[in-house]
mmCIF file with all atom_site columns, C-alpha atoms in Angstrom:
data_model
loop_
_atom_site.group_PDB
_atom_site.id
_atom_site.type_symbol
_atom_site.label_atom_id
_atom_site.label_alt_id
_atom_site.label_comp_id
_atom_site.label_asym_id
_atom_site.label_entity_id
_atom_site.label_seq_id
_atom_site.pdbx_PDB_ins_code
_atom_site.Cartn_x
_atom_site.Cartn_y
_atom_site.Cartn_z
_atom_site.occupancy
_atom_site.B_iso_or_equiv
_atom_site.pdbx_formal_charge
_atom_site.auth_seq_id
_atom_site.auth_comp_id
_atom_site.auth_asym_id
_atom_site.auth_atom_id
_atom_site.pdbx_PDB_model_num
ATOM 1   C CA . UNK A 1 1   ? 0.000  0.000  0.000   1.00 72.00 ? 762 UNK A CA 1
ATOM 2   C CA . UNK A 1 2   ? 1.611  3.392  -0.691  1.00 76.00 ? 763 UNK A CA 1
ATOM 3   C CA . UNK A 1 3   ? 2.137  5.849  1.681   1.00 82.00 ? 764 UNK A CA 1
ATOM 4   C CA . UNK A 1 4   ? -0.394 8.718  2.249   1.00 89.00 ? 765 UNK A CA 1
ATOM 5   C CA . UNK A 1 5   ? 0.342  12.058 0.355   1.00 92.00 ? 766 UNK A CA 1
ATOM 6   C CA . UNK A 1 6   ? 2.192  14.416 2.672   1.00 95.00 ? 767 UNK A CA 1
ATOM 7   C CA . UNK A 1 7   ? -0.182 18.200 2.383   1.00 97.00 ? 768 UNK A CA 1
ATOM 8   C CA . UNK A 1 8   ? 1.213  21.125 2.054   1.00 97.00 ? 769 UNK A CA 1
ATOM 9   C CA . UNK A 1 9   ? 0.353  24.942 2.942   1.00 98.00 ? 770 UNK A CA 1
ATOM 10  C CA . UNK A 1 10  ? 1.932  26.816 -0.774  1.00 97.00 ? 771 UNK A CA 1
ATOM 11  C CA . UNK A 1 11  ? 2.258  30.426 -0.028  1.00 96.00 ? 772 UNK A CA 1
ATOM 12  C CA . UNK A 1 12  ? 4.086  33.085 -3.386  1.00 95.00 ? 773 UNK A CA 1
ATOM 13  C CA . UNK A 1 13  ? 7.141  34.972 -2.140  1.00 93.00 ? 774 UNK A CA 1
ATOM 14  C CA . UNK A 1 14  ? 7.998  37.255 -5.457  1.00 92.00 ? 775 UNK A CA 1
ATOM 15  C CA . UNK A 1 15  ? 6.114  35.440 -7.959  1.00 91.00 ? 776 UNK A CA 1
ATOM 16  C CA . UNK A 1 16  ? 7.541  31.902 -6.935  1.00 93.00 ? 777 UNK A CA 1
ATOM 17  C CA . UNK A 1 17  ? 5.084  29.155 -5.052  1.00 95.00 ? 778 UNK A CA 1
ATOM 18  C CA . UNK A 1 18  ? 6.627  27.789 -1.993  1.00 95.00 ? 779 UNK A CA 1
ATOM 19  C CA . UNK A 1 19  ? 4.942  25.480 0.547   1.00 96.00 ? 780 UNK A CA 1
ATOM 20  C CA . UNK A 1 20  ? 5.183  24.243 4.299   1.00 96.00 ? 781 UNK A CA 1
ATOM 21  C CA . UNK A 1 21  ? 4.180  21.183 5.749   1.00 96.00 ? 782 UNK A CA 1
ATOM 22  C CA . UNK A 1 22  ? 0.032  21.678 7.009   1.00 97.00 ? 783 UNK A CA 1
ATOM 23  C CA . UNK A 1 23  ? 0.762  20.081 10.261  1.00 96.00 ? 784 UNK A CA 1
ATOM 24  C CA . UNK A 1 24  ? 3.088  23.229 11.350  1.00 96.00 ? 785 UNK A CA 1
ATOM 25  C CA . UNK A 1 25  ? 0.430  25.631 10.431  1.00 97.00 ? 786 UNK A CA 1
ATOM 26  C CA . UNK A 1 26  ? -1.560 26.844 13.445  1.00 96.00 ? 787 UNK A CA 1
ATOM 27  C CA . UNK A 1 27  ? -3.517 29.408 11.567  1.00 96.00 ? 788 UNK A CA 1
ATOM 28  C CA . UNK A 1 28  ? -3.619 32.157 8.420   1.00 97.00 ? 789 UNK A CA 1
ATOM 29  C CA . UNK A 1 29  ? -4.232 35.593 9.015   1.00 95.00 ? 790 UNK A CA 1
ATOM 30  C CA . UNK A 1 30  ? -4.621 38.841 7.209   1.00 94.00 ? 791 UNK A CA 1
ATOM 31  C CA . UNK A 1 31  ? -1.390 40.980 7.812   1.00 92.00 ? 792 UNK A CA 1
ATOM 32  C CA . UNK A 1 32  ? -2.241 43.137 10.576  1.00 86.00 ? 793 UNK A CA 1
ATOM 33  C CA . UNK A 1 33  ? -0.164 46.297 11.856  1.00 88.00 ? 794 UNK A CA 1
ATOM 34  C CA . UNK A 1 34  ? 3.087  45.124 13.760  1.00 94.00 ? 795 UNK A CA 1
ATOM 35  C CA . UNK A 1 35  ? 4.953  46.220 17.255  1.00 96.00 ? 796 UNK A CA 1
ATOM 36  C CA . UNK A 1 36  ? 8.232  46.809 16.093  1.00 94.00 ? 797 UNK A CA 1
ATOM 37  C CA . UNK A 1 37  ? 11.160 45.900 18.472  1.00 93.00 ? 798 UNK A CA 1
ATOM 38  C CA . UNK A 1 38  ? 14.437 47.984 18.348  1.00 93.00 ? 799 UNK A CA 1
ATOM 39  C CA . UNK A 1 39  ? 17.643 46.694 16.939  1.00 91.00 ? 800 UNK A CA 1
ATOM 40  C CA . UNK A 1 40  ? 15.531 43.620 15.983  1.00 90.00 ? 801 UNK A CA 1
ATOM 41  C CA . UNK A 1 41  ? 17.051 41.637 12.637  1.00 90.00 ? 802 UNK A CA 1
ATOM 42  C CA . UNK A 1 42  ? 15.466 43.027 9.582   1.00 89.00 ? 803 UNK A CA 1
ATOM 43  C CA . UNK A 1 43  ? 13.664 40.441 8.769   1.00 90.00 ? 804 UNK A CA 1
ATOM 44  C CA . UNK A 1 44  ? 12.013 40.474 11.664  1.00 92.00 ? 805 UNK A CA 1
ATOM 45  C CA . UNK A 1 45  ? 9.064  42.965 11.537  1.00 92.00 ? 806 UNK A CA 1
ATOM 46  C CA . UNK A 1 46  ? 8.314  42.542 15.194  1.00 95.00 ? 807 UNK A CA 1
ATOM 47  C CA . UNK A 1 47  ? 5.394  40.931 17.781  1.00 96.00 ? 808 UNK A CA 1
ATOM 48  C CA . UNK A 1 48  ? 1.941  40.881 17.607  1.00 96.00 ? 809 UNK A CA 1
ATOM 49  C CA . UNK A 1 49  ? -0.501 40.081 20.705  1.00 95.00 ? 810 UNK A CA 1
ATOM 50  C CA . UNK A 1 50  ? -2.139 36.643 19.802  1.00 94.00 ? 811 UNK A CA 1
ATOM 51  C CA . UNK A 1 51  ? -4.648 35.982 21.833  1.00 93.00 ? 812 UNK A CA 1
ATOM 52  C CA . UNK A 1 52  ? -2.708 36.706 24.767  1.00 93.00 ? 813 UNK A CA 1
ATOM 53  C CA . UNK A 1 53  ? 0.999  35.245 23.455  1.00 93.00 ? 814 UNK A CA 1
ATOM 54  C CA . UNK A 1 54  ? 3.523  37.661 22.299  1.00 94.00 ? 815 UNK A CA 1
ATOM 55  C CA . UNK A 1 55  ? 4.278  36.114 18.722  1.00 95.00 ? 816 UNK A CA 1
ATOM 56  C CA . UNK A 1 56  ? 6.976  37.234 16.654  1.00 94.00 ? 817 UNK A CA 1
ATOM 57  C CA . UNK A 1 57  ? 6.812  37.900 12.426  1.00 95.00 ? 818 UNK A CA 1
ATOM 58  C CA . UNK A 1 58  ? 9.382  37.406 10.881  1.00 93.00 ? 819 UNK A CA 1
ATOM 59  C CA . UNK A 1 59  ? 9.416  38.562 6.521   1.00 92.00 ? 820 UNK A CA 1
ATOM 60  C CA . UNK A 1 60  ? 10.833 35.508 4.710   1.00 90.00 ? 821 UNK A CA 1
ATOM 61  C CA . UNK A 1 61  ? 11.340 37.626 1.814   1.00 90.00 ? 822 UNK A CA 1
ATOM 62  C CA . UNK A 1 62  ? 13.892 39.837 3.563   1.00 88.00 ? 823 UNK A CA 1
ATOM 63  C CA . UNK A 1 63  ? 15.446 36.853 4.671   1.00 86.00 ? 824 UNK A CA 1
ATOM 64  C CA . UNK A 1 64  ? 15.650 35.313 1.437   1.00 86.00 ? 825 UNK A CA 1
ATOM 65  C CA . UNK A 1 65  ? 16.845 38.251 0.100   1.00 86.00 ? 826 UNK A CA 1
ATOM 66  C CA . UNK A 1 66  ? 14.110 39.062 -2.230  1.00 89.00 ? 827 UNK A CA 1
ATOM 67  C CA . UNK A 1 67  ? 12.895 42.237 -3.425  1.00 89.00 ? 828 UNK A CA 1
ATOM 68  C CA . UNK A 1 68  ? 10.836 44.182 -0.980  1.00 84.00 ? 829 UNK A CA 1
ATOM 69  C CA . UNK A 1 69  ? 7.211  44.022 -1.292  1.00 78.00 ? 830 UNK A CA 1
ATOM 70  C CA . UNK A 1 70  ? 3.989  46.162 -0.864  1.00 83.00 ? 831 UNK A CA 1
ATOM 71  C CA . UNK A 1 71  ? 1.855  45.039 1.953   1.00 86.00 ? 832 UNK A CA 1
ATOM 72  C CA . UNK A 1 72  ? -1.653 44.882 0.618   1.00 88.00 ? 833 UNK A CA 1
ATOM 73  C CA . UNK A 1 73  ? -4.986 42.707 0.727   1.00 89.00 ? 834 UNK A CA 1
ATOM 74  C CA . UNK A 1 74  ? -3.705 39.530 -0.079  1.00 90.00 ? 835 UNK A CA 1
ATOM 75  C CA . UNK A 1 75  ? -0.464 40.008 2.138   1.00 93.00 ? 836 UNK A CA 1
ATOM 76  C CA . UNK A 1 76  ? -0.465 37.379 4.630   1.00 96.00 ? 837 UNK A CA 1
ATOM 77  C CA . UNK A 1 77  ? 0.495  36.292 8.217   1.00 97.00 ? 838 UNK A CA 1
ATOM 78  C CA . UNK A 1 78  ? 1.287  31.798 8.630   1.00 97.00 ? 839 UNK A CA 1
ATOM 79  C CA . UNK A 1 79  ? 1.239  31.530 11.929  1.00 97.00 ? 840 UNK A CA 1
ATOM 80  C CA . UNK A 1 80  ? 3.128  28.326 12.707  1.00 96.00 ? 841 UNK A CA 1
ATOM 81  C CA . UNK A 1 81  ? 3.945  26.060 15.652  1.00 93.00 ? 842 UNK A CA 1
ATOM 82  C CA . UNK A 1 82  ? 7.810  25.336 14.756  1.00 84.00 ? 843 UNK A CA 1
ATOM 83  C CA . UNK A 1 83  ? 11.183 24.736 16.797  1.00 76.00 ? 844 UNK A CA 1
ATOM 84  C CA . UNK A 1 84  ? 9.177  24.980 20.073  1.00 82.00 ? 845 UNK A CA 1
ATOM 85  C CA . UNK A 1 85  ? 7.503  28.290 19.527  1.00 88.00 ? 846 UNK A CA 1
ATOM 86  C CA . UNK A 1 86  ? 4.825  30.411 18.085  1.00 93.00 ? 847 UNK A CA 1
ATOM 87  C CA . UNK A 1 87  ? 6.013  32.552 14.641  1.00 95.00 ? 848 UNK A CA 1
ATOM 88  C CA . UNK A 1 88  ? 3.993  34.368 12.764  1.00 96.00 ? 849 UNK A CA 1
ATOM 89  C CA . UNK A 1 89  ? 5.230  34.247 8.946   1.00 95.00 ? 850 UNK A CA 1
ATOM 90  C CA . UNK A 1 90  ? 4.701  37.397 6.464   1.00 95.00 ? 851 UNK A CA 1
ATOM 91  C CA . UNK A 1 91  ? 3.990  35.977 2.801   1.00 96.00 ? 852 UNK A CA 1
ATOM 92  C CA . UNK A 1 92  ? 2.742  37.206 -0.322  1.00 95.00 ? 853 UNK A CA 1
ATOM 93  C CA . UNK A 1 93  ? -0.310 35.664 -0.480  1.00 95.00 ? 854 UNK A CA 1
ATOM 94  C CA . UNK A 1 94  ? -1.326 32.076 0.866   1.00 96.00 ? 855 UNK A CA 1
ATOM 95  C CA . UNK A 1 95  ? -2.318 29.725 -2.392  1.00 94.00 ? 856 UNK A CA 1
ATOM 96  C CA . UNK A 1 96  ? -3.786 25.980 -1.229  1.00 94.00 ? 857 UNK A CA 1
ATOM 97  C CA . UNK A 1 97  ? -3.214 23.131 0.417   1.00 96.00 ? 858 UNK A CA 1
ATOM 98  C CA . UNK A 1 98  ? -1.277 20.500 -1.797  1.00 95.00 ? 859 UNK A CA 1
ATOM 99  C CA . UNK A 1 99  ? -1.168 17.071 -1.135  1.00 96.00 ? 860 UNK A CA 1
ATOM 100 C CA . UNK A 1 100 ? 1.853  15.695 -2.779  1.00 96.00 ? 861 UNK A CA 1
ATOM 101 C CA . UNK A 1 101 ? 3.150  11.611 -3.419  1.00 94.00 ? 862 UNK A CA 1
ATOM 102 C CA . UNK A 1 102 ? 6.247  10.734 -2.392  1.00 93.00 ? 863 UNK A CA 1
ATOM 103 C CA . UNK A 1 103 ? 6.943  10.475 -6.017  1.00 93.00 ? 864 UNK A CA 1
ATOM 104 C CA . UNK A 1 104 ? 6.535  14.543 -6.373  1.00 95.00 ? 865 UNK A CA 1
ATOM 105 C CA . UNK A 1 105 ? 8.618  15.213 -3.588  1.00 94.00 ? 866 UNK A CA 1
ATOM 106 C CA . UNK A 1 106 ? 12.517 15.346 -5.268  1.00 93.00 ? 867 UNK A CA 1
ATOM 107 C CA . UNK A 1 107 ? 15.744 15.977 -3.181  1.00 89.00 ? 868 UNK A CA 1
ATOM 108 C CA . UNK A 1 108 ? 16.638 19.472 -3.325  1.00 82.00 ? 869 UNK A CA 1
ATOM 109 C CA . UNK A 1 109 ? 19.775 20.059 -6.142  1.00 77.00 ? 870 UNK A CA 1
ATOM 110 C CA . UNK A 1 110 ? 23.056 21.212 -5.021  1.00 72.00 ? 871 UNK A CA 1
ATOM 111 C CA . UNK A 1 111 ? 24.217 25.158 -5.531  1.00 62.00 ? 872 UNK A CA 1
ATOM 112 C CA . UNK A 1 112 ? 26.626 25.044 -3.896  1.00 55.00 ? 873 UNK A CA 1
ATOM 113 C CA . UNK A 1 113 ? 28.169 27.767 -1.874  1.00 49.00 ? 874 UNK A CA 1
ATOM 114 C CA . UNK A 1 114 ? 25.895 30.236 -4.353  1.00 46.00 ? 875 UNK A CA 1
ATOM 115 C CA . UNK A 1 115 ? 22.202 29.020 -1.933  1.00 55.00 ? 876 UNK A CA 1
ATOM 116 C CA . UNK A 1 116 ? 21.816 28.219 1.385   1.00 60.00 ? 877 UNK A CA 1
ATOM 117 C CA . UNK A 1 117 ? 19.782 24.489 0.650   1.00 67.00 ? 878 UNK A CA 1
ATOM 118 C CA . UNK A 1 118 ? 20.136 23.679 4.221   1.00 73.00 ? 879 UNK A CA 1
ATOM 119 C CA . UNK A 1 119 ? 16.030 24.697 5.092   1.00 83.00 ? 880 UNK A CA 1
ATOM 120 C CA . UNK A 1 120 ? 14.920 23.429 1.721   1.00 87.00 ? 881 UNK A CA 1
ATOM 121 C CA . UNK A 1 121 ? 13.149 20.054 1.853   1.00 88.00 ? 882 UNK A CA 1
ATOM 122 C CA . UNK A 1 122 ? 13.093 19.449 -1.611  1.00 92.00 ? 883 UNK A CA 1
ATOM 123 C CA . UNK A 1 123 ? 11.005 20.496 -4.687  1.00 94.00 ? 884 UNK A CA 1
ATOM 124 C CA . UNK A 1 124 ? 7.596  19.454 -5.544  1.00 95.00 ? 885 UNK A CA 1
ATOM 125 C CA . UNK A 1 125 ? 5.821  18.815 -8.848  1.00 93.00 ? 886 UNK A CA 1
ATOM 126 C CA . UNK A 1 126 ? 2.415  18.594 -9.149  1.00 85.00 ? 887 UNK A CA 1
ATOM 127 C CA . UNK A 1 127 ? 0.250  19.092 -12.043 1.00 86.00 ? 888 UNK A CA 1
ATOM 128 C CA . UNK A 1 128 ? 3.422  21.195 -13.821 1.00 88.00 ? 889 UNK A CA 1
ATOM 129 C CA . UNK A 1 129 ? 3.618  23.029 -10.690 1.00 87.00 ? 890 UNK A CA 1
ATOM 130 C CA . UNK A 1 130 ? 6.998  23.606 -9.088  1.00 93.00 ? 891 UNK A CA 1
ATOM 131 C CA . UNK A 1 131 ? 7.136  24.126 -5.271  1.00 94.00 ? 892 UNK A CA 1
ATOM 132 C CA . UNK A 1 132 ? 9.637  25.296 -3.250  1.00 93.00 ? 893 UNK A CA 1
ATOM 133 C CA . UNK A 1 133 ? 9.442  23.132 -0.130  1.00 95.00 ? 894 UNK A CA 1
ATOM 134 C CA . UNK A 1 134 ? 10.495 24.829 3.086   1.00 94.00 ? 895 UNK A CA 1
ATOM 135 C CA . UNK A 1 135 ? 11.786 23.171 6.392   1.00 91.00 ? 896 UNK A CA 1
ATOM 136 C CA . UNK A 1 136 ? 10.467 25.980 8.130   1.00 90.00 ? 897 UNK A CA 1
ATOM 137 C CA . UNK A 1 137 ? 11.411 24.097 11.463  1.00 88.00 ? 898 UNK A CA 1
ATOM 138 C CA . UNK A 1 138 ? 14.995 23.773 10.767  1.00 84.00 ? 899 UNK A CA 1
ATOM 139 C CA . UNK A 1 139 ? 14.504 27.343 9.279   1.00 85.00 ? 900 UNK A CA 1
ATOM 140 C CA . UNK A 1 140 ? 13.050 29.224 12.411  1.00 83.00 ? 901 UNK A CA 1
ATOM 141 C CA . UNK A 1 141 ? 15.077 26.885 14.706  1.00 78.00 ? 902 UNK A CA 1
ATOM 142 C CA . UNK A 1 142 ? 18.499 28.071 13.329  1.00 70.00 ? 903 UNK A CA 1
ATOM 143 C CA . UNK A 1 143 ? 20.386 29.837 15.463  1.00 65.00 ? 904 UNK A CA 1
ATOM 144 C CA . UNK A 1 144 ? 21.009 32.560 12.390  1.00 57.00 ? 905 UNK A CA 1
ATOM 145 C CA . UNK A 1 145 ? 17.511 33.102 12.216  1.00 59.00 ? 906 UNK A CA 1
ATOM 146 C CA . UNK A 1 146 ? 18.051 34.621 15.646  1.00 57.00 ? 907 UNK A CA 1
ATOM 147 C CA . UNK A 1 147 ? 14.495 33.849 17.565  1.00 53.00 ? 908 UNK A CA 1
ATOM 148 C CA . UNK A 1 148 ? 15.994 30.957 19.496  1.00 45.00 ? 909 UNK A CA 1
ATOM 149 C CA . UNK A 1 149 ? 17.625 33.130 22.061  1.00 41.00 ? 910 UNK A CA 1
ATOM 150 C CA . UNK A 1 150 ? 15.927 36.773 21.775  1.00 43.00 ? 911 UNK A CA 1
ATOM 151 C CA . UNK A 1 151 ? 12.310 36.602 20.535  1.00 42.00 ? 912 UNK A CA 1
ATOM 152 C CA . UNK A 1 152 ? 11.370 33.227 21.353  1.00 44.00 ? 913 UNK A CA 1
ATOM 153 C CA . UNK A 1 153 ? 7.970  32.647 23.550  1.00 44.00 ? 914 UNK A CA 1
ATOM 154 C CA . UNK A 1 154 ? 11.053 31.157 26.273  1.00 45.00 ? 915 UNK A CA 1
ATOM 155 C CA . UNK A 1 155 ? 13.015 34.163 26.318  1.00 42.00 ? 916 UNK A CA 1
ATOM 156 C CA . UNK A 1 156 ? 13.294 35.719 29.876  1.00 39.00 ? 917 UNK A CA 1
ATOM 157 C CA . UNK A 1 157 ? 11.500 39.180 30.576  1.00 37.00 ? 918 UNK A CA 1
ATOM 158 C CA . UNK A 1 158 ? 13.491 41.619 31.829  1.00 37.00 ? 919 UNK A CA 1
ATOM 159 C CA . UNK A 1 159 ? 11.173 43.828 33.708  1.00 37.00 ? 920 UNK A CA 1
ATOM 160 C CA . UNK A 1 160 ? 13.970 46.801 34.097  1.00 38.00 ? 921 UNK A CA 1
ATOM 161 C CA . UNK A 1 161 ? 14.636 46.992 30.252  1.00 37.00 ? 922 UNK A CA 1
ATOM 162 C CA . UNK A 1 162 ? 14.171 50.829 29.396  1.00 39.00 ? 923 UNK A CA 1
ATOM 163 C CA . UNK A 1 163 ? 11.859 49.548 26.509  1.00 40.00 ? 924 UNK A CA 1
ATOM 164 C CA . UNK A 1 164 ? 9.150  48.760 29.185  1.00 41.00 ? 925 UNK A CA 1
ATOM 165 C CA . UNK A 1 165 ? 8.444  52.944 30.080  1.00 40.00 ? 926 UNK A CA 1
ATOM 166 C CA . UNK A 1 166 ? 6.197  54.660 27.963  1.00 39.00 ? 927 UNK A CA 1
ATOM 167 C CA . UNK A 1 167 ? 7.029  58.330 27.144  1.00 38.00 ? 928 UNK A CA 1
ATOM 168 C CA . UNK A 1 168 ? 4.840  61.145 28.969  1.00 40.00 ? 929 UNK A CA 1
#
């Protein structure tokens, strides 16, 4: 018996389809207004208040590099549960759910030093669709993506930080 399809969330990042694995998706949202956080990474656009948990969102096309982007009504936020946390992801616009074979999952090629493959999964084809598959646990997990330490839900609150006053 062949194995189930694995399902996929596909999201566009400058014109190219890209997709996650479902089961790290907690929710999609419209892209609402950010709290930006000082000194932050620029890819990360700051926190938003989720219910009650301070979630950080994080661009994935400034951290891919990619040209910048105008926010607008099919901007959207991927909230995911990955690496032990609660990130909110910024995309172009979210696309479908695809469930693909393990046949239409290929490995990844080599570039080299040229592309950082390390958070790719591999590439799907479906239908003559071509999908860039993310690990977007091993992505937000990395220790370069810098929420591990400073803007995970873990991080310790520092009740004396001078970002804590509010002007008069």
């Amino acid at each position: 018996m062949p194995a189930p399809p694995r399902e996929f969330l596909t999201f566009t990042l400058a014109g190219e389809e890209y997709g996650i694995d479902i089961l790290k998706v907690q929710e999609i949202r419209g892209y609402d207004a950010v709290t930006r956080i000082p000194n932050a990474p620029d890819f990360v656009r700051g926190v938003i208040n989720l219910r009650g948990t301070i979630v950080p969102v994080v661009d994935l096309r400034t951290k891919f590099r990619l040209p910048d982007a105008r926010y607008d009504e099919f901007t959207a936020m991927i909230v995911v549960n990955a690496a032990r946390r609660v990130v909110g992801v910024v995309v172009d616009g979210v696309c479908d759910v695809a469930p693909l074979a393990r046949d239409e999952i290929h490995i990844a090629p080599e570039f080299g030093g040229a592309i950082d493959g390390r958070f790719l999964t591999g590439i799907g084809t479906r239908d003559g669709r071509m999908l860039i598959l993310l690990d977007i646990e091993g992505l937000l997990g990395s220790t370069e993506f810098g929420l591990t330490a400073t803007y995970g839900a873990d991080a310790p609150i520092n009740q004396e930080s001078p970002t804590c006053h509010a002007s008069p």
